[in-house]
Coordinates of C-alpha atoms in Angstrom, one line a residue:
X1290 CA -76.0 9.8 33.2
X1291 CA -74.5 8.3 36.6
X1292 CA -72.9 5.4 36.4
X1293 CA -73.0 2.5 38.8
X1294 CA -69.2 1.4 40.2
X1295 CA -68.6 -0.7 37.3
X1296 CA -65.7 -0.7 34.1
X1297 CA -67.4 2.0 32.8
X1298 CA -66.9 3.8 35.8
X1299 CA -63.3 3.1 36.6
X1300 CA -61.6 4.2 33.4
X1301 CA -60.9 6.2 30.8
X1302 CA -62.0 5.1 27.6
X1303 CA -59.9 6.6 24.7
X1304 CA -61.9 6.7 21.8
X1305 CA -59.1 6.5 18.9
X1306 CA -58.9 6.4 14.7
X1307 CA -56.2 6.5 12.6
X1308 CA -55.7 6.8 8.9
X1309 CA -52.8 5.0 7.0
X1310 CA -50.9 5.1 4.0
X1311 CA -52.2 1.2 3.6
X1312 CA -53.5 -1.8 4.9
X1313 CA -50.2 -4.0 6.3
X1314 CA -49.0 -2.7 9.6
X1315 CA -45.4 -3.9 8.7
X1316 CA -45.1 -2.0 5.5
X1317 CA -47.5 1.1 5.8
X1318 CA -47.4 4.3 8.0
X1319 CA -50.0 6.2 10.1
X1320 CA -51.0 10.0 8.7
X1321 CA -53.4 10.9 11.3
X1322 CA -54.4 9.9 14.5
X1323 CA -57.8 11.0 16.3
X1324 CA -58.5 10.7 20.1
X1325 CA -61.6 11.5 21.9
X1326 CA -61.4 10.8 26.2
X1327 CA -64.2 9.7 27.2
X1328 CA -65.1 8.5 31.2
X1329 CA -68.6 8.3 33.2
X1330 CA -70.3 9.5 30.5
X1331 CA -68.2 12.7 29.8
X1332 CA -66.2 13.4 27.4
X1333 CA -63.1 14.8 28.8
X1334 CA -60.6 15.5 26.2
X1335 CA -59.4 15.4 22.8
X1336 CA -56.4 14.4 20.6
X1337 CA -56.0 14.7 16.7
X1338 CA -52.9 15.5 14.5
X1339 CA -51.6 14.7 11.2
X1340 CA -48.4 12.8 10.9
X1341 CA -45.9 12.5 7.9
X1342 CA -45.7 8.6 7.1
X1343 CA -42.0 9.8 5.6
X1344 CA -43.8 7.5 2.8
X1345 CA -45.7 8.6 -0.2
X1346 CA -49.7 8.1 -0.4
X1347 CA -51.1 6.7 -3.0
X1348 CA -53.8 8.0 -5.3
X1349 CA -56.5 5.4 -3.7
X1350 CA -55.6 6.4 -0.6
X1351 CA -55.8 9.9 -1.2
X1352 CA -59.0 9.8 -2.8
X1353 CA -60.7 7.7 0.0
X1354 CA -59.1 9.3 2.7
X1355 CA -58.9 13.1 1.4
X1356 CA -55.4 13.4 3.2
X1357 CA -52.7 14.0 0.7
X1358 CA -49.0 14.4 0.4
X1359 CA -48.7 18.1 0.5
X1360 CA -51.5 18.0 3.8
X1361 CA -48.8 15.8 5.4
X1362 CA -45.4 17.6 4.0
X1363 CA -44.9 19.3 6.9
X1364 CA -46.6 17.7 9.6
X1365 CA -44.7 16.0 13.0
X1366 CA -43.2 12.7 12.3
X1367 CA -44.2 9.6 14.6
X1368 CA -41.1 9.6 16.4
X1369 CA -41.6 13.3 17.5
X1370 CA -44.9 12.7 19.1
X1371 CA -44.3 9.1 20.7
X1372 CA -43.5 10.3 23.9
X1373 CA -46.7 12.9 23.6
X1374 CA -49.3 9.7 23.0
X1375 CA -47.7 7.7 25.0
X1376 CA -48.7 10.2 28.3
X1377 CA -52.1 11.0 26.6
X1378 CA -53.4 7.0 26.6
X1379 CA -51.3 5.9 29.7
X1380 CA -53.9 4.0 31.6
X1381 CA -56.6 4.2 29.6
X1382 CA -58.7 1.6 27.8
X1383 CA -57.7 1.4 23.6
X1384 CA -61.6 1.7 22.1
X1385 CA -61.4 1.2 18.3
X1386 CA -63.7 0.3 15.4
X1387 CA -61.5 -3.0 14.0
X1388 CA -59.1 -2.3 16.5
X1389 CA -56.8 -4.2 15.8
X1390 CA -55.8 -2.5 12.9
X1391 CA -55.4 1.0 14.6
X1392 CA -53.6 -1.2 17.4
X1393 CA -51.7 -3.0 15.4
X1394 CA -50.3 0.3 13.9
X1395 CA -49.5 1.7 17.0
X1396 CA -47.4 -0.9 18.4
X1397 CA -45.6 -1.1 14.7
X1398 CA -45.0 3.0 15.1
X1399 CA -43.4 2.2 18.7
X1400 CA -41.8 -1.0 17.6
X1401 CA -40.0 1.2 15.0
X1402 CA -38.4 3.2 17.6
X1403 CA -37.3 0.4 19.5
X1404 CA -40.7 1.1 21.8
X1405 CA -42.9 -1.4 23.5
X1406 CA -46.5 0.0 23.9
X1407 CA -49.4 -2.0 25.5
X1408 CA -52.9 -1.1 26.3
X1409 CA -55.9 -2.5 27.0
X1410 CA -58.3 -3.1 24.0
X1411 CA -61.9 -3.0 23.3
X1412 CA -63.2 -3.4 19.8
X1413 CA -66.1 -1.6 19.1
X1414 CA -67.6 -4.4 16.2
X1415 CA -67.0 -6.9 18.6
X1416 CA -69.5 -5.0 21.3
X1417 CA -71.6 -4.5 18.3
X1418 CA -71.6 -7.8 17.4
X1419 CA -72.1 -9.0 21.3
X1420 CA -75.2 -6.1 22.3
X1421 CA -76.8 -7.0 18.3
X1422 CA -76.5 -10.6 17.7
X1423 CA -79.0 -10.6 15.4
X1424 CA -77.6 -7.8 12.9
X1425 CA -75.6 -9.4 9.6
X1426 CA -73.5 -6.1 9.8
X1427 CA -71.2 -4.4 12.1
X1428 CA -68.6 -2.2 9.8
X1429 CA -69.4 2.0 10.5
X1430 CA -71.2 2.8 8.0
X1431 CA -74.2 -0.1 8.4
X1432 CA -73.9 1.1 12.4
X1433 CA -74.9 4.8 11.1
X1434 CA -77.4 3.9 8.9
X1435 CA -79.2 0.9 11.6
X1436 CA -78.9 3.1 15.0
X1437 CA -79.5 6.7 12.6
X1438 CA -76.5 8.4 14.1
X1439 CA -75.4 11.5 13.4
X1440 CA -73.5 12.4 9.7
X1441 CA -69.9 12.4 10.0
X1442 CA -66.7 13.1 7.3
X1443 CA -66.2 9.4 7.2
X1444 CA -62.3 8.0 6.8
X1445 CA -60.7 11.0 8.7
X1446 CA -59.7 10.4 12.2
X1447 CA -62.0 12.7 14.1
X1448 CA -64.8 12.1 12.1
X1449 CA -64.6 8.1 12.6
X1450 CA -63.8 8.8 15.9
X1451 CA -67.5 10.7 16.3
X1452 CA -69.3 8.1 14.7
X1453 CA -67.8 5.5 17.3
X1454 CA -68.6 7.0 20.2
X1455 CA -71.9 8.3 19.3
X1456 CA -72.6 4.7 18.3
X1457 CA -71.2 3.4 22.2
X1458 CA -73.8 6.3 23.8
X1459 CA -76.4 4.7 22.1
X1460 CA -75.6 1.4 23.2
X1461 CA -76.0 2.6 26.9
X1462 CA -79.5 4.1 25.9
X1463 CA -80.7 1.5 24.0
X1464 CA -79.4 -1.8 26.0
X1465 CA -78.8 0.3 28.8
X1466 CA -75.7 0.2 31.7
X1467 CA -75.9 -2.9 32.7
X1468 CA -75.8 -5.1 29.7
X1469 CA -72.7 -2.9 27.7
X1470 CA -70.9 -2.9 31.2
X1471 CA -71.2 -7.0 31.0
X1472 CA -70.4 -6.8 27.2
X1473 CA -67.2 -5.0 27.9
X1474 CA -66.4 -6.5 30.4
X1475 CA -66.2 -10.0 28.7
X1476 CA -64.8 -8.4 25.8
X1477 CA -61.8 -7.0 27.8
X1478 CA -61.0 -10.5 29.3
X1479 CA -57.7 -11.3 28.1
X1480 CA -57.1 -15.8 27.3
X1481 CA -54.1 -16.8 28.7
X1482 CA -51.0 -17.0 26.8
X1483 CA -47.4 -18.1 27.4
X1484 CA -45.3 -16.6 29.4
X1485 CA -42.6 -15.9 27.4
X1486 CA -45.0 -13.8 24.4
X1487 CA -46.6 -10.3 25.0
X1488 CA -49.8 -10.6 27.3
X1489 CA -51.7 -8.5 24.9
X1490 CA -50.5 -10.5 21.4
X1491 CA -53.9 -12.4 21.2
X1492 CA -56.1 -9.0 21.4
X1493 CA -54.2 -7.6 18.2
X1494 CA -54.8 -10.7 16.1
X1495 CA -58.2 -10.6 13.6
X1496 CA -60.9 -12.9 14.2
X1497 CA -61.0 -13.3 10.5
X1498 CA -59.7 -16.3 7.6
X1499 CA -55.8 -15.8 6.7
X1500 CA -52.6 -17.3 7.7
X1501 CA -50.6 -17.1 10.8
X1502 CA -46.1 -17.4 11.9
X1503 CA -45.3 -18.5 15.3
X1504 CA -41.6 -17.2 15.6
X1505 CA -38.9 -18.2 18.4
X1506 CA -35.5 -17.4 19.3
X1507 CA -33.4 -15.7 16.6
X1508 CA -36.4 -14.8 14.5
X1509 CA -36.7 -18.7 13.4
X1510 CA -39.7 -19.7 11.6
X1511 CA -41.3 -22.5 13.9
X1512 CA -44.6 -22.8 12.3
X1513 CA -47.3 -21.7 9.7
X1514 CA -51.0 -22.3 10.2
X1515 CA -54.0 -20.8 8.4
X1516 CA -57.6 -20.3 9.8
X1517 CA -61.2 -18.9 9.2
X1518 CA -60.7 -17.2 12.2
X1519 CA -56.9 -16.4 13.4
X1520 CA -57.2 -15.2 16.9
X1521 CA -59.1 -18.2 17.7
X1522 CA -56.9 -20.7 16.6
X1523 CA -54.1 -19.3 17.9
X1524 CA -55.5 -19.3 21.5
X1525 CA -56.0 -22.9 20.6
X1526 CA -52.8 -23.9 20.8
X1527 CA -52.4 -22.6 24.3
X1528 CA -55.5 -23.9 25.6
X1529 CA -56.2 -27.2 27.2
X1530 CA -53.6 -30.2 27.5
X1531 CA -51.0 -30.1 23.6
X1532 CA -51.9 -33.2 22.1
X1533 CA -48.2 -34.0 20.8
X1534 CA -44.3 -32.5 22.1
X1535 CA -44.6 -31.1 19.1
X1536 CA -46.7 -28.6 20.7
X1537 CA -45.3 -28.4 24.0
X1538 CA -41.5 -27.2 22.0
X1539 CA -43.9 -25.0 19.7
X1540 CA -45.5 -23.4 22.7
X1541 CA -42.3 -23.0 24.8
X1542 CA -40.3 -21.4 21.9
X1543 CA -42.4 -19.2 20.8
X1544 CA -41.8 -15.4 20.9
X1545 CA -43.9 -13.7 18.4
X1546 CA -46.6 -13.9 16.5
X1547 CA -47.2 -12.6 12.7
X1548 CA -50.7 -12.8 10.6
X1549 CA -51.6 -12.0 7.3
X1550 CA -55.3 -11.7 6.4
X1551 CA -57.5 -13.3 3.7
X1552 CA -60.6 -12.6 2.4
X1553 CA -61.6 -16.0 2.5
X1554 CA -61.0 -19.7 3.3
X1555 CA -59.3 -20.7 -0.1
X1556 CA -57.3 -17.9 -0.1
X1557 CA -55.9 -19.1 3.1
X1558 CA -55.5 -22.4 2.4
X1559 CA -53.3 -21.5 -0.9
X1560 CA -51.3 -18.7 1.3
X1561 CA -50.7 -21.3 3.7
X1562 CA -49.4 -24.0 1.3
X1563 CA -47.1 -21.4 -0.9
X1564 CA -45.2 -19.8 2.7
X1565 CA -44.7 -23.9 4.2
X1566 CA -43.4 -24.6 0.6
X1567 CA -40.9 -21.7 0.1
X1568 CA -40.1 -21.0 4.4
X1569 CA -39.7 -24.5 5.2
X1570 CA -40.7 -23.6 8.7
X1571 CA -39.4 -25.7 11.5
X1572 CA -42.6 -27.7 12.7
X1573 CA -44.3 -28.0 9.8
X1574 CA -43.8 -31.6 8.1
X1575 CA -47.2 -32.0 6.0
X1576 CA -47.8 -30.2 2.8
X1577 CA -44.2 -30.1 2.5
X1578 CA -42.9 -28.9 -1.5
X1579 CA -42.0 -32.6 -3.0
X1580 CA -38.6 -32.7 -4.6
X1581 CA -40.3 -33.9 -8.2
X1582 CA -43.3 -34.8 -9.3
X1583 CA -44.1 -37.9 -11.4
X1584 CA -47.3 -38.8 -13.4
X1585 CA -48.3 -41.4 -15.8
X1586 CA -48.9 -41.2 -19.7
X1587 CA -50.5 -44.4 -21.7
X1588 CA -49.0 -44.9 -25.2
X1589 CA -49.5 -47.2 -27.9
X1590 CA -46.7 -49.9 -28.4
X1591 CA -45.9 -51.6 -31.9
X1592 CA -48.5 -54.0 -31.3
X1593 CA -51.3 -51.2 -30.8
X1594 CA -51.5 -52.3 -26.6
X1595 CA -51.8 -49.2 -24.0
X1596 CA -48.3 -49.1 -22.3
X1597 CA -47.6 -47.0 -19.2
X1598 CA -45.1 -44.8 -19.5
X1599 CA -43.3 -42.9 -16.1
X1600 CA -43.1 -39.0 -16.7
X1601 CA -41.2 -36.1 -15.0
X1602 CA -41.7 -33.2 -17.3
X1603 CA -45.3 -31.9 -16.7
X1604 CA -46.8 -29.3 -18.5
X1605 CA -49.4 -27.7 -16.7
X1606 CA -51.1 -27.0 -20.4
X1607 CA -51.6 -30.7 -21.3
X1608 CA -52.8 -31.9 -17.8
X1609 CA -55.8 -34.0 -19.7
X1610 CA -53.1 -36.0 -21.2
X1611 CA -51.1 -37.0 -17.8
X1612 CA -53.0 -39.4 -15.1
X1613 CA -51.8 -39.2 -11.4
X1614 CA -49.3 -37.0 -9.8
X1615 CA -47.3 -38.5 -7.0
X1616 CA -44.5 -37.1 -4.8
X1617 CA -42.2 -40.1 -5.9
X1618 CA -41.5 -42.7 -8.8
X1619 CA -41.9 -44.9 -5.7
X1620 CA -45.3 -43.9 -4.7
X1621 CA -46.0 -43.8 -8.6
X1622 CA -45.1 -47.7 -8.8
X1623 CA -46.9 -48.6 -5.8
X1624 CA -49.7 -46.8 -7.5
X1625 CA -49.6 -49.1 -10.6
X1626 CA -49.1 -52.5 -8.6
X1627 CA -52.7 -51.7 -7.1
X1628 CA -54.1 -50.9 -10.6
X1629 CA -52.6 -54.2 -12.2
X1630 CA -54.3 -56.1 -9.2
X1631 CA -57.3 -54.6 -8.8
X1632 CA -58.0 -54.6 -12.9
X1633 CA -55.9 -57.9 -14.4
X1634 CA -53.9 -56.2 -16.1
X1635 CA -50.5 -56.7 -17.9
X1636 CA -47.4 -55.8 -15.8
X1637 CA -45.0 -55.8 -18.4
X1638 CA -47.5 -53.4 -20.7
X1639 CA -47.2 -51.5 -17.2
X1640 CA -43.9 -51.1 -16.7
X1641 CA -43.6 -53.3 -13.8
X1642 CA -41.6 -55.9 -15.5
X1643 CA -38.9 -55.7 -17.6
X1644 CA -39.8 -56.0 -21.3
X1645 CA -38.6 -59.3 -23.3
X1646 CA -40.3 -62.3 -24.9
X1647 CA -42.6 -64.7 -22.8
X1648 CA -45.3 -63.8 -20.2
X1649 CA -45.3 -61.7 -17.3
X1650 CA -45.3 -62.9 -13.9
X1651 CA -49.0 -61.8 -13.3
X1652 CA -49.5 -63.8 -16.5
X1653 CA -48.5 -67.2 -14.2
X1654 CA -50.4 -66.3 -11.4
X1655 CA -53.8 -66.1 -13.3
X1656 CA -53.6 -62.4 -12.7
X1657 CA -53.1 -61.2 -16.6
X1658 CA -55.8 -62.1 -19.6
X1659 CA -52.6 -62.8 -22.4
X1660 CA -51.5 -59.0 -23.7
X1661 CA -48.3 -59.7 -23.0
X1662 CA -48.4 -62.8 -25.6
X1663 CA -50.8 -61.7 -27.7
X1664 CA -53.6 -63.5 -26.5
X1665 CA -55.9 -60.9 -25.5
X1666 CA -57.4 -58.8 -27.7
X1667 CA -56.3 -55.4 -28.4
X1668 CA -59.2 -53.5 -28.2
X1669 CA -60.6 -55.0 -25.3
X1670 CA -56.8 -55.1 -23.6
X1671 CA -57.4 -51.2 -23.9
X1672 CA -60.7 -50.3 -23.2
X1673 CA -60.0 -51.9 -20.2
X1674 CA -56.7 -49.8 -19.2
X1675 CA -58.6 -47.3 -19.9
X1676 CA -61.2 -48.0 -17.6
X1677 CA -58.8 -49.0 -15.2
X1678 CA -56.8 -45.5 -15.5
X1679 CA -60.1 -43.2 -16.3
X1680 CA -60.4 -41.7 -12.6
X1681 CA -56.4 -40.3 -12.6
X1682 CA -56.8 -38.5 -15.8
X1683 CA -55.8 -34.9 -14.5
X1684 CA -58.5 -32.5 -15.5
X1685 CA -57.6 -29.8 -18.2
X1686 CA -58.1 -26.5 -17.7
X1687 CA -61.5 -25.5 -18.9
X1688 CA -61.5 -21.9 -20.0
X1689 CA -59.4 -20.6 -22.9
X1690 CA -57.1 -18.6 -20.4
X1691 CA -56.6 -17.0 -17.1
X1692 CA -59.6 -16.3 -14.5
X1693 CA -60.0 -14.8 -11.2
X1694 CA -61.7 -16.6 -8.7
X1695 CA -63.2 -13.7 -6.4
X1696 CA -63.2 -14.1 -2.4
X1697 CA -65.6 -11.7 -0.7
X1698 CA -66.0 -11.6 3.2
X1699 CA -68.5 -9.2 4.3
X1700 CA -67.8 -9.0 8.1
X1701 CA -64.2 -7.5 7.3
X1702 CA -65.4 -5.9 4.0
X1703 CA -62.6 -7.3 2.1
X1704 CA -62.2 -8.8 -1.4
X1705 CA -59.6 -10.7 -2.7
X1706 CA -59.1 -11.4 -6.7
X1707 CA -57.1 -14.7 -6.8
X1708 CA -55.4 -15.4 -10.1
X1709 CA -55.8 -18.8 -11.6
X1710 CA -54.7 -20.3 -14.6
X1711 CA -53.7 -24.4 -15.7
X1712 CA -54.4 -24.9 -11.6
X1713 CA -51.9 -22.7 -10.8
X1714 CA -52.5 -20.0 -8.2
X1715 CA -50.3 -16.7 -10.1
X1716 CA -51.3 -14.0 -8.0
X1717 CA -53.4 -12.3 -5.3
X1718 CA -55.2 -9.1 -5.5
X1719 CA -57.0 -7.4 -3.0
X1720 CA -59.2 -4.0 -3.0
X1721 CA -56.9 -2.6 -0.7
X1722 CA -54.8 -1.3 -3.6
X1723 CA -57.3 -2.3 -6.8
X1724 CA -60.6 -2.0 -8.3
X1725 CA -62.4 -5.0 -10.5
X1726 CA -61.3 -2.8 -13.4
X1727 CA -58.1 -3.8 -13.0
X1728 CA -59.2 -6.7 -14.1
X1729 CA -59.3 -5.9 -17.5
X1730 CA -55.5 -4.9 -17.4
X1731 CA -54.1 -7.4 -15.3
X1732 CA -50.8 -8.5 -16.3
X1733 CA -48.8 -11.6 -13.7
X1734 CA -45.4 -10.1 -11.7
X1735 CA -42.5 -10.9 -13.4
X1736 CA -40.9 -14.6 -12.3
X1737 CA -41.6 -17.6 -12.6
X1738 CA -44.6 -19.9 -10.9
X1739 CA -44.1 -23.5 -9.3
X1740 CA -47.1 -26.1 -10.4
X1741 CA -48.0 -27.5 -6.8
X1742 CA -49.7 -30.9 -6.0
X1743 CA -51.6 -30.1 -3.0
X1744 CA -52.7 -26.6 -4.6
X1745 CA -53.9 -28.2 -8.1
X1746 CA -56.0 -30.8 -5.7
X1747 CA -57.7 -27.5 -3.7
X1748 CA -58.0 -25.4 -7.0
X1749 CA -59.9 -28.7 -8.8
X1750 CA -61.7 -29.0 -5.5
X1751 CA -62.9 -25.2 -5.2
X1752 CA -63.5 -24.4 -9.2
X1753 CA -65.4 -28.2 -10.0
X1754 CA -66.8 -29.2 -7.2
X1755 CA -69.5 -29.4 -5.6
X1756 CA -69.1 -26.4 -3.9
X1757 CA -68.0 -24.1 -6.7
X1758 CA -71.0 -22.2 -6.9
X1759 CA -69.7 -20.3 -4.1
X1760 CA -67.2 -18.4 -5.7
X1761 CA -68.2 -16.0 -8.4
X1762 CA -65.3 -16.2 -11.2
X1763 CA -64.5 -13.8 -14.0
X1764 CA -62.5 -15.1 -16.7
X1765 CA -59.8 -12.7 -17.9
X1766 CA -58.3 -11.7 -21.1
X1767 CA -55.5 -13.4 -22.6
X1768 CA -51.6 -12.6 -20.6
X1769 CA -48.3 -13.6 -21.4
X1770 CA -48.2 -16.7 -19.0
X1771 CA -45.6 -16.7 -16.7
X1772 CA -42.3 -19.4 -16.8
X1773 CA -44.1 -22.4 -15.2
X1774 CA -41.3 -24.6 -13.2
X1775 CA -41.8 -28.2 -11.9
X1776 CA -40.7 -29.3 -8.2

């Protein structure tokens, strides 16, 4: 095939798979990289080695990959090949299935050394995902089995590396030049960023749920933000007119960008929450860990009347017996004020008033029916608090013990196990390093957990909502529950 002057013309696309120790560019290591050169509809080179992640591989990842210690015992290290790879893709255009994991890996092997590297990247599920719209799938092996391309030793580098381009050949045969030429082309276009961050940081980021840093001078924490899609909300902060100076001295201080990647939106949301809690970055002023917590308990007094009392010792267990939690004994107050207005009720019996003989102010005012004297009667006095109080009752944990709420996203192919139990997000599994079976054994990391306002109101929201029916939950066997503590 001849190709017309056009991208596909003018470079060399390197064709490029690599196989890791795990999934977090940070903390993993690459064990084998696979290059195939490919330009004007020749292929005109090749690349492959194994590496030694000076880490050890797991069993999973020996299993799925077939690459195991003793293969990679002897091989190069990173650090002796860098130069090598550097020369073989100088120029060229990156061209990876998800690439911005085998990008991301690249830059963290170079970053290691104290190396920059930068390249121009195309995704090849993004150019499946542009040339067939109308497909639900895009991961390798739904592209072999929907375009029938040619068997390959699937998870080794070469082998991926096969199934990718023979799956960008057909693309030119089946849409033909023109259309993958304008497909790539859009793809490679690069959103503007500032000036003062990597041209290329946006290409690297998923377009998938999970939580993003913005970073500045010093390696200070300016922000943390979560999204269904990450790349695209981070351009958003860079595009247009900033709404606030907030955004302006986020924008200008920025230097780097981290991510880390959820399954799904509630997963995010709950990552989110837990790293603005426990970071404290700089910019972020909602959602904010409160200093304490206060709630509200109704007991009897001598006379058999509902009193209110003010409590700071929650426990997460007896959540059905505790109405309200509020970030203050101030907003707690304020909270009761409304009741007693709304409802006539007593505001000595609620605390608002100190106790002693005679009525209560509201009493003078026409605003109380008599409890405070006596003169209403008891039963009534508290079906009526009750009433009155019946929406804050904090709902108890229904199932015996833990469960795991189950995140899947099909698009990235990943699955996340979160662990609930008493509201209370304990842990996060993923199927990068588990199976469902795990499930059975599960047991919470050692330290202790903090019960959270804002993630009891999400985990209420998700598991008894109306739109709980969208997670599929498994409840687990009993655990030894893990030291609960109270902001």
């Amino acid at each position: 095939m001849t190709f017309k002057q056009s991208v596909l013309s003018e470079h060399t696309f390197a064709f490029i798979d690599i196989e890791t120790t795990g999934g977090n560019a940070q903390r993993d290591r690459i064990t084998e990289i696979g290059i195939r050169f490919w330009r004007n509809g020749v292929v005109v080179g090749q690349w492959q080695t194994l590496l030694n992640p000076e880490t050890r591989i797991s069993g999973f990842i020996e299993r799925l990959t077939g690459i195991s210690n003793a293969m990679v015992s002897e091989a190069p290290r990173f650090s002796g090949l860098a130069d090598e790879l550097e020369q073989q893709l100088e120029g060229c255009i990156f061209v990876a299935h998800n690439a911005r994991f085998d990008y991301g890996f690249i830059k963290s092997e170079f970053r290691r050394l104290g190396r920059s590297f930068s390249a121009r990247v195309l995704c090849t599920v993004r150019l499946s995902r542009a040339l067939y719209p109308e497909a639900r799938r895009h991961n390798m092996d739904a592209l072999i089995a929907r375009h029938d391309l040619p068997a390959v030793e699937r998870h080794r580098a070469m082998g991926d590396v096969t199934a990718m381009l023979a799956f960008f050949q057909h693309t030119l045969a089946d849409r033909g030049e023109s259309a993958v030429a304008g497909a790539v082309n859009r793809l490679l276009q690069r959103p503007s960023t500032p000036s003062n961050i990597p041209p290329d940081m946006l290409t690297a980021l998923p377009a998938s749920p999970g939580v993003y840093r913005f970073y500045g001078d010093n390696d200070a924490l300016l922000y943390v933000g979560k999204s269904t899609n990450i790349r695209q909300r981070v351009a958003s902060h860079f595009s247009g007119d900033h709404q606030s100076s907030r955004g302006i001295r986020v924008s200008e201080s920025l230097r780097r960008v981290e991510y880390t990647e959820t399954a799904g939106e509630l997963g995010a949301l709950l990552l989110e929450l837990k790293q603005i809690k426990t970071l404290s970055p700089l910019y972020n002023r909602r959602s904010r860990a409160a200093k304490s917590l206060v709630s509200l308990s109704l007991q009897q007094n001598a006379e058999g009347y509902l009193t209110v009392d003010l409590v700071r010792e929650i426990l997460p267990e007896r959540l059905g017996d505790y109405f309200g939690l509020f970030r203050s004994q101030r907003d707690a107050l304020n909270a009761l004020r409304g009741i007693a207005g709304k409802n006539d009720l007593c505001g000595k019996l609620l605390g608002l008033e100190p106790a002693g003989p005679g009525p209560c102010f509201q009493r003078s005012l026409g605003r109380c029916k008599g409890a405070c004297e006596g003169a209403e009667d008891i039963t009534r006095y508290n079906l009526r608090m009750q009433i009155a109080f019946h929406s804050l009752r904090l709902k108890t944990w229904p199932w015996p013990g833990p469960v795991a709420l189950i995140e899947d996203n099909p698009e990235t192919e990943r699955s996340e196990w979160l662990i609930i139990w008493n509201w209370i997000h304990i842990d996060t599994l993923n199927d990068h390093q588990h199976t469902e079976a795990d499930l059975e054994q599960y047991q919470p990391r050692s330290g202790a957990v903090t019960f959270d306002l804002d993630s009891y109101k999400l985990l209420v929201k998700a598991l008894l909502g109306k739109d709980r029916n969208r997670h599929r939950i498994i409840e687990l066997p009993a655990i030894s529950q893990p030291a609960v503590l109270m902001p």
